[in-house]
Amino acid sequence: MSAGSVALIVPGDFGVADLYELGIPAAVFGTPQPDLADPWYELWLCGTGNRTRETTPSFTLNSTHTLNDVTRADTVIVSWVPDEVFEENAPVPPDLIEALREAHRNGARIVSACVGAYALAEAGLLDGKRATAHWMHTALLAERYPKIQVDASQLYVDEGDVLTSAGMSAGLDLCLHLVRRDLGAQVANQLARRMIVPGHRPGHLGQYVDLSVPATDEQGLTPVLDWARARLDEPLTIEILARQAAMSPRTFYRKLHATTGTTPLQWLLNERITRAQVLLESTDLPMEKIAALSGIGTANNLRHHFLKQVGKSPTDYRRNRS
């Protein structure tokens, strides 16, 4: 398992929305967590030296690195292009494009959030690949770059060495996904708990989750979800969960879907896969035992669901974590 260096592209000035999307990777990768993993990531704030058009309000940041440093980073994150790129069809800054291309040639993992996908697209790093961005910008992205398989419904898309995410909070989902890839499910889950966010929202959940429910609904589900997490190795059905929550199955289904964007059965499968990941990382138990302890049943079932959700077999996952 390895963390490595993360180069975060910082524009010459930026607005409130940009500050939010810059702050997410800065918080995840720039705050040492020595009790979770030591060493933690090394965050580089790489200034572009370019000023965008004036925004109100706008901010400046004294970065300690430049675009020249991007080319030697392990991971590069770009969540910004000038507004003129998607509003007026202006070009993406060529120095940024060349830095991304060279970093990719040097083996870096290239990551975008929101409109940062335009920079990856202009660099040709998304050609023939699946990608996403904030749903407000995906139609133009698909029109301008027809070689990309743009999917507006995804929270994030992982294509191995190139990853893209939707805007705003979806960037946090992708950052936690990167931590999960690099340092394992247990570390990612503990970090998410410290940040008081869900430990894992798979990229395919979609950008259109209806969250227009009172905050008390989510709090009302927390006890039953924690109860279920402690019993993943037991048979659990929507009827059992609803009874534990003192709700009808229909009400429980509706509230869970509104809160998490997924069904009770899919939520259980996500949690069981996460449990299997932790066991694969932290024990030498055989696959049949891991399948039983995570509630997936048999080793064949574990392999099937693990391949579908994680993209590799449990054996390969364990081997890569050793």
Short mmCIF file of C-alpha atoms in Angstrom, two decimals:
data_model
loop_
_atom_site.label_atom_id
_atom_site.label_comp_id
_atom_site.label_asym_id
_atom_site.label_seq_id
_atom_site.Cartn_x
_atom_site.Cartn_y
_atom_site.Cartn_z
CA MET A 1 0.00 0.00 0.00
CA SER A 2 1.31 3.42 -0.91
CA ALA A 3 0.21 7.04 -0.64
CA GLY A 4 2.77 9.15 -2.51
CA SER A 5 2.65 12.74 -3.73
CA VAL A 6 -0.51 14.53 -4.82
CA ALA A 7 -0.23 17.63 -7.02
CA LEU A 8 -3.34 19.81 -6.70
CA ILE A 9 -3.67 22.35 -9.49
CA VAL A 10 -4.41 25.81 -8.03
CA PRO A 11 -5.43 28.68 -10.36
CA GLY A 12 -4.17 32.22 -9.96
CA ASP A 13 -7.47 33.25 -8.46
CA PHE A 14 -10.70 31.39 -7.85
CA GLY A 15 -14.24 31.80 -6.61
CA VAL A 16 -16.32 30.26 -3.85
CA ALA A 17 -17.28 27.11 -5.75
CA ASP A 18 -13.65 26.57 -6.77
CA LEU A 19 -12.57 27.02 -3.15
CA TYR A 20 -14.92 24.23 -2.08
CA GLU A 21 -13.68 21.83 -4.74
CA LEU A 22 -10.05 22.69 -3.99
CA GLY A 23 -10.62 22.34 -0.26
CA ILE A 24 -11.86 18.75 -0.50
CA PRO A 25 -8.63 17.16 -1.84
CA ALA A 26 -6.60 19.54 0.32
CA ALA A 27 -8.39 18.23 3.42
CA VAL A 28 -8.16 14.56 2.41
CA PHE A 29 -4.57 14.46 1.18
CA GLY A 30 -3.06 17.43 2.99
CA THR A 31 -3.95 16.55 6.59
CA PRO A 32 -1.53 13.95 8.02
CA GLN A 33 -3.21 10.92 9.58
CA PRO A 34 -0.22 9.12 11.14
CA ASP A 35 -2.37 6.74 13.16
CA LEU A 36 -4.10 5.56 9.97
CA ALA A 37 -1.10 5.43 7.63
CA ASP A 38 2.43 6.71 8.02
CA PRO A 39 3.62 8.22 5.81
CA TRP A 40 0.45 9.94 4.66
CA TYR A 41 0.18 11.69 1.30
CA GLU A 42 2.47 14.58 0.43
CA LEU A 43 0.28 17.38 -0.93
CA TRP A 44 1.72 19.91 -3.40
CA LEU A 45 -0.27 23.05 -4.19
CA CYS A 46 0.79 23.73 -7.77
CA GLY A 47 -0.03 27.25 -8.95
CA THR A 48 -0.77 27.86 -12.61
CA GLY A 49 0.41 31.47 -12.56
CA ASN A 50 -2.63 32.39 -14.66
CA ARG A 51 -5.41 34.66 -13.54
CA THR A 52 -8.96 33.88 -14.55
CA ARG A 53 -11.43 36.68 -15.18
CA GLU A 54 -12.59 38.49 -12.10
CA THR A 55 -15.04 36.67 -9.83
CA THR A 56 -16.89 38.01 -6.83
CA PRO A 57 -15.54 37.19 -4.37
CA SER A 58 -12.18 35.85 -5.52
CA PHE A 59 -9.25 34.43 -3.59
CA THR A 60 -5.53 34.01 -4.07
CA LEU A 61 -3.25 31.39 -2.60
CA ASN A 62 0.52 31.40 -2.27
CA SER A 63 1.41 27.98 -3.63
CA THR A 64 4.77 26.38 -2.95
CA HIS A 65 4.91 24.43 -6.23
CA THR A 66 4.38 25.18 -9.91
CA LEU A 67 3.16 23.34 -13.00
CA ASN A 68 6.74 22.12 -13.48
CA ASP A 69 6.34 20.03 -10.33
CA VAL A 70 3.16 18.41 -11.64
CA THR A 71 5.18 16.25 -14.00
CA ARG A 72 6.89 14.34 -11.16
CA ALA A 73 3.85 13.74 -8.92
CA ASP A 74 2.28 10.34 -8.29
CA THR A 75 -1.26 11.74 -8.53
CA VAL A 76 -2.43 14.94 -10.21
CA ILE A 77 -5.81 16.51 -9.40
CA VAL A 78 -7.39 19.27 -11.47
CA SER A 79 -10.81 20.64 -10.54
CA TRP A 80 -10.59 23.90 -12.46
CA VAL A 81 -10.41 25.45 -15.92
CA PRO A 82 -11.17 29.10 -16.70
CA ASP A 83 -14.89 29.82 -17.05
CA GLU A 84 -14.27 30.92 -20.63
CA VAL A 85 -13.44 27.32 -21.59
CA PHE A 86 -17.00 26.09 -21.16
CA GLU A 87 -18.83 29.39 -21.50
CA GLU A 88 -17.11 30.85 -24.55
CA ASN A 89 -15.31 27.85 -26.08
CA ALA A 90 -11.93 29.33 -25.15
CA PRO A 91 -8.90 27.00 -25.15
CA VAL A 92 -7.66 25.28 -22.02
CA PRO A 93 -4.34 26.89 -20.96
CA PRO A 94 -1.69 25.10 -23.03
CA ASP A 95 0.85 24.94 -20.19
CA LEU A 96 -1.68 23.03 -18.10
CA ILE A 97 -2.35 20.63 -20.98
CA GLU A 98 1.32 19.91 -21.51
CA ALA A 99 1.90 19.41 -17.78
CA LEU A 100 -0.92 16.84 -17.63
CA ARG A 101 0.36 15.01 -20.70
CA GLU A 102 3.90 14.82 -19.38
CA ALA A 103 2.74 13.73 -15.92
CA HIS A 104 0.69 10.96 -17.53
CA ARG A 105 3.66 9.88 -19.66
CA ASN A 106 5.71 9.71 -16.46
CA GLY A 107 3.19 7.30 -14.93
CA ALA A 108 1.09 9.68 -12.81
CA ARG A 109 -2.55 9.00 -12.02
CA ILE A 110 -4.56 11.92 -13.43
CA VAL A 111 -7.76 12.92 -11.65
CA SER A 112 -10.41 15.55 -12.38
CA ALA A 113 -13.39 16.92 -10.52
CA CYS A 114 -16.21 18.90 -12.12
CA VAL A 115 -14.99 21.03 -15.08
CA GLY A 116 -11.43 19.76 -14.63
CA ALA A 117 -12.54 17.03 -17.04
CA TYR A 118 -12.19 19.60 -19.86
CA ALA A 119 -8.47 19.80 -19.18
CA LEU A 120 -8.10 16.01 -19.25
CA ALA A 121 -10.19 15.87 -22.42
CA GLU A 122 -8.15 18.55 -24.17
CA ALA A 123 -4.99 16.68 -23.25
CA GLY A 124 -6.40 13.59 -24.97
CA LEU A 125 -6.28 11.55 -21.77
CA LEU A 126 -9.97 10.64 -21.94
CA ASP A 127 -10.12 9.52 -25.58
CA GLY A 128 -11.87 6.15 -25.79
CA LYS A 129 -12.59 6.17 -22.07
CA ARG A 130 -15.64 6.62 -19.87
CA ALA A 131 -15.77 9.92 -17.99
CA THR A 132 -18.07 12.22 -16.10
CA ALA A 133 -18.28 15.80 -14.84
CA HIS A 134 -20.91 17.93 -13.15
CA TRP A 135 -24.20 17.19 -14.92
CA MET A 136 -24.53 20.86 -15.92
CA HIS A 137 -21.40 20.53 -18.08
CA THR A 138 -21.55 16.97 -19.43
CA ALA A 139 -23.61 17.74 -22.55
CA LEU A 140 -21.07 20.27 -23.78
CA LEU A 141 -18.21 17.96 -22.82
CA ALA A 142 -19.72 15.16 -24.92
CA GLU A 143 -20.39 17.50 -27.84
CA ARG A 144 -16.90 18.99 -27.84
CA TYR A 145 -15.06 15.70 -27.33
CA PRO A 146 -16.94 12.95 -29.18
CA LYS A 147 -14.21 10.35 -28.55
CA ILE A 148 -15.14 10.32 -24.85
CA GLN A 149 -17.93 8.13 -23.46
CA VAL A 150 -19.48 10.81 -21.24
CA ASP A 151 -21.87 9.54 -18.58
CA ALA A 152 -23.73 12.34 -16.82
CA SER A 153 -25.27 9.99 -14.25
CA GLN A 154 -22.08 8.92 -12.47
CA LEU A 155 -20.64 10.30 -9.25
CA TYR A 156 -17.20 9.28 -10.45
CA VAL A 157 -15.58 7.03 -13.05
CA ASP A 158 -12.39 5.06 -12.44
CA GLU A 159 -10.51 4.13 -15.61
CA GLY A 160 -7.38 3.04 -13.80
CA ASP A 161 -4.80 5.75 -14.44
CA VAL A 162 -7.40 8.40 -15.29
CA LEU A 163 -10.35 9.19 -13.02
CA THR A 164 -13.11 11.80 -13.27
CA SER A 165 -15.84 12.91 -10.91
CA ALA A 166 -18.88 15.11 -10.84
CA GLY A 167 -18.66 18.46 -9.11
CA MET A 168 -18.94 19.60 -5.52
CA SER A 169 -19.31 16.79 -2.97
CA ALA A 170 -18.79 14.03 -5.55
CA GLY A 171 -15.14 15.07 -5.44
CA LEU A 172 -15.03 13.83 -1.85
CA ASP A 173 -16.42 10.46 -2.93
CA LEU A 174 -13.64 10.18 -5.49
CA CYS A 175 -10.95 11.26 -3.01
CA LEU A 176 -12.08 8.59 -0.54
CA HIS A 177 -12.13 6.10 -3.41
CA LEU A 178 -8.48 6.97 -4.11
CA VAL A 179 -7.59 6.47 -0.44
CA ARG A 180 -9.39 3.13 -0.57
CA ARG A 181 -7.37 2.12 -3.62
CA ASP A 182 -4.08 3.26 -2.15
CA LEU A 183 -4.35 2.44 1.55
CA GLY A 184 -7.26 0.03 1.83
CA ALA A 185 -10.88 0.01 2.88
CA GLN A 186 -10.20 0.17 6.60
CA VAL A 187 -8.18 3.39 6.33
CA ALA A 188 -10.72 4.96 3.98
CA ASN A 189 -13.60 4.06 6.28
CA GLN A 190 -11.85 5.50 9.34
CA LEU A 191 -11.01 8.68 7.47
CA ALA A 192 -14.61 9.03 6.29
CA ARG A 193 -15.83 8.59 9.84
CA ARG A 194 -13.55 11.42 10.98
CA MET A 195 -14.96 13.60 8.19
CA ILE A 196 -18.51 12.53 9.16
CA VAL A 197 -19.41 11.33 5.66
CA PRO A 198 -20.45 7.95 4.24
CA GLY A 199 -17.49 5.61 4.00
CA HIS A 200 -18.29 4.49 0.47
CA ARG A 201 -20.65 5.76 -2.18
CA PRO A 202 -19.93 3.76 -5.35
CA GLY A 203 -19.45 5.88 -8.46
CA HIS A 204 -22.47 4.42 -10.19
CA LEU A 205 -24.93 5.70 -7.59
CA GLY A 206 -25.63 8.71 -9.79
CA GLN A 207 -25.75 12.48 -9.49
CA TYR A 208 -29.54 12.68 -9.22
CA VAL A 209 -30.14 11.30 -5.74
CA ASP A 210 -33.14 12.99 -4.16
CA LEU A 211 -31.90 14.36 -0.86
CA SER A 212 -34.94 16.55 -0.22
CA VAL A 213 -35.78 14.86 3.08
CA PRO A 214 -35.40 16.29 6.58
CA ALA A 215 -32.02 15.77 8.20
CA THR A 216 -33.76 13.90 11.00
CA ASP A 217 -34.61 11.10 8.55
CA GLU A 218 -30.91 10.28 8.13
CA GLN A 219 -30.36 10.40 11.86
CA GLY A 220 -33.34 8.12 12.30
CA LEU A 221 -31.74 5.50 10.04
CA THR A 222 -28.31 5.59 11.68
CA PRO A 223 -29.11 3.15 14.52
CA VAL A 224 -30.57 0.49 12.22
CA LEU A 225 -27.72 0.84 9.71
CA ASP A 226 -25.16 0.48 12.50
CA TRP A 227 -27.14 -2.50 13.80
CA ALA A 228 -27.01 -4.09 10.33
CA ARG A 229 -23.27 -3.45 9.95
CA ALA A 230 -22.69 -5.43 13.16
CA ARG A 231 -24.65 -8.38 11.71
CA LEU A 232 -23.55 -8.56 8.09
CA ASP A 233 -22.80 -12.27 8.47
CA GLU A 234 -26.45 -12.94 9.32
CA PRO A 235 -29.42 -13.22 6.93
CA LEU A 236 -30.80 -9.70 6.56
CA THR A 237 -33.87 -8.75 4.55
CA ILE A 238 -35.72 -5.50 4.04
CA GLU A 239 -38.43 -6.84 6.35
CA ILE A 240 -35.92 -7.46 9.13
CA LEU A 241 -34.33 -4.03 8.70
CA ALA A 242 -37.69 -2.29 8.55
CA ARG A 243 -38.85 -4.05 11.70
CA GLN A 244 -35.65 -3.00 13.49
CA ALA A 245 -36.31 0.58 12.37
CA ALA A 246 -39.96 0.36 13.48
CA MET A 247 -41.14 1.17 9.95
CA SER A 248 -43.08 -0.57 7.26
CA PRO A 249 -40.89 -2.12 4.53
CA ARG A 250 -42.20 0.44 2.02
CA THR A 251 -41.37 3.41 4.28
CA PHE A 252 -37.94 2.02 5.12
CA TYR A 253 -37.16 1.47 1.43
CA ARG A 254 -38.22 5.02 0.57
CA LYS A 255 -36.26 6.65 3.39
CA LEU A 256 -33.08 4.65 2.74
CA HIS A 257 -33.21 5.35 -0.98
CA ALA A 258 -33.79 9.06 -0.40
CA THR A 259 -30.88 9.22 2.04
CA THR A 260 -28.28 7.02 0.33
CA GLY A 261 -29.43 6.86 -3.29
CA THR A 262 -29.51 3.06 -3.26
CA THR A 263 -31.84 0.22 -2.36
CA PRO A 264 -31.64 -1.74 0.90
CA LEU A 265 -30.29 -4.83 -0.88
CA GLN A 266 -27.65 -2.82 -2.75
CA TRP A 267 -26.70 -1.01 0.46
CA LEU A 268 -26.19 -4.39 2.15
CA LEU A 269 -24.07 -5.64 -0.73
CA ASN A 270 -21.91 -2.49 -0.65
CA GLU A 271 -21.35 -2.94 3.09
CA ARG A 272 -20.55 -6.64 2.69
CA ILE A 273 -18.02 -5.95 -0.05
CA THR A 274 -16.41 -3.34 2.21
CA ARG A 275 -16.27 -5.89 5.05
CA ALA A 276 -14.66 -8.39 2.68
CA GLN A 277 -12.07 -5.79 1.65
CA VAL A 278 -11.13 -5.16 5.28
CA LEU A 279 -10.81 -8.89 5.96
CA LEU A 280 -8.70 -9.40 2.84
CA GLU A 281 -6.42 -6.57 3.94
CA SER A 282 -6.07 -7.52 7.58
CA THR A 283 -6.30 -11.33 7.77
CA ASP A 284 -5.08 -14.50 6.05
CA LEU A 285 -8.49 -16.15 6.28
CA PRO A 286 -9.52 -18.40 3.37
CA MET A 287 -12.04 -17.08 0.84
CA GLU A 288 -14.87 -19.29 2.11
CA LYS A 289 -14.44 -17.87 5.62
CA ILE A 290 -14.29 -14.28 4.35
CA ALA A 291 -17.41 -14.87 2.28
CA ALA A 292 -19.22 -16.21 5.33
CA LEU A 293 -18.09 -13.45 7.70
CA SER A 294 -19.07 -10.75 5.24
CA GLY A 295 -22.48 -12.31 4.59
CA ILE A 296 -21.90 -13.00 0.90
CA GLY A 297 -22.24 -16.76 1.33
CA THR A 298 -19.77 -18.70 -0.77
CA ALA A 299 -16.36 -18.03 -2.27
CA ASN A 300 -17.94 -18.13 -5.73
CA ASN A 301 -20.48 -15.49 -4.74
CA LEU A 302 -17.70 -13.39 -3.24
CA ARG A 303 -15.67 -13.58 -6.44
CA HIS A 304 -18.68 -12.70 -8.61
CA HIS A 305 -19.75 -9.64 -6.62
CA PHE A 306 -16.18 -8.52 -5.90
CA LEU A 307 -15.23 -8.56 -9.57
CA LYS A 308 -18.37 -6.64 -10.49
CA GLN A 309 -17.98 -3.98 -7.80
CA VAL A 310 -14.24 -3.66 -7.22
CA GLY A 311 -13.00 -4.61 -10.69
CA LYS A 312 -10.64 -7.36 -9.60
CA SER A 313 -10.85 -10.75 -7.93
CA PRO A 314 -10.53 -11.10 -4.14
CA THR A 315 -7.26 -12.97 -4.67
CA ASP A 316 -5.80 -10.19 -6.80
CA TYR A 317 -7.03 -7.58 -4.31
CA ARG A 318 -5.28 -9.37 -1.44
CA ARG A 319 -2.10 -9.86 -3.46
CA ASN A 320 -1.96 -6.13 -4.31
CA ARG A 321 -2.37 -5.22 -0.63
CA SER A 322 0.43 -7.43 0.59
#
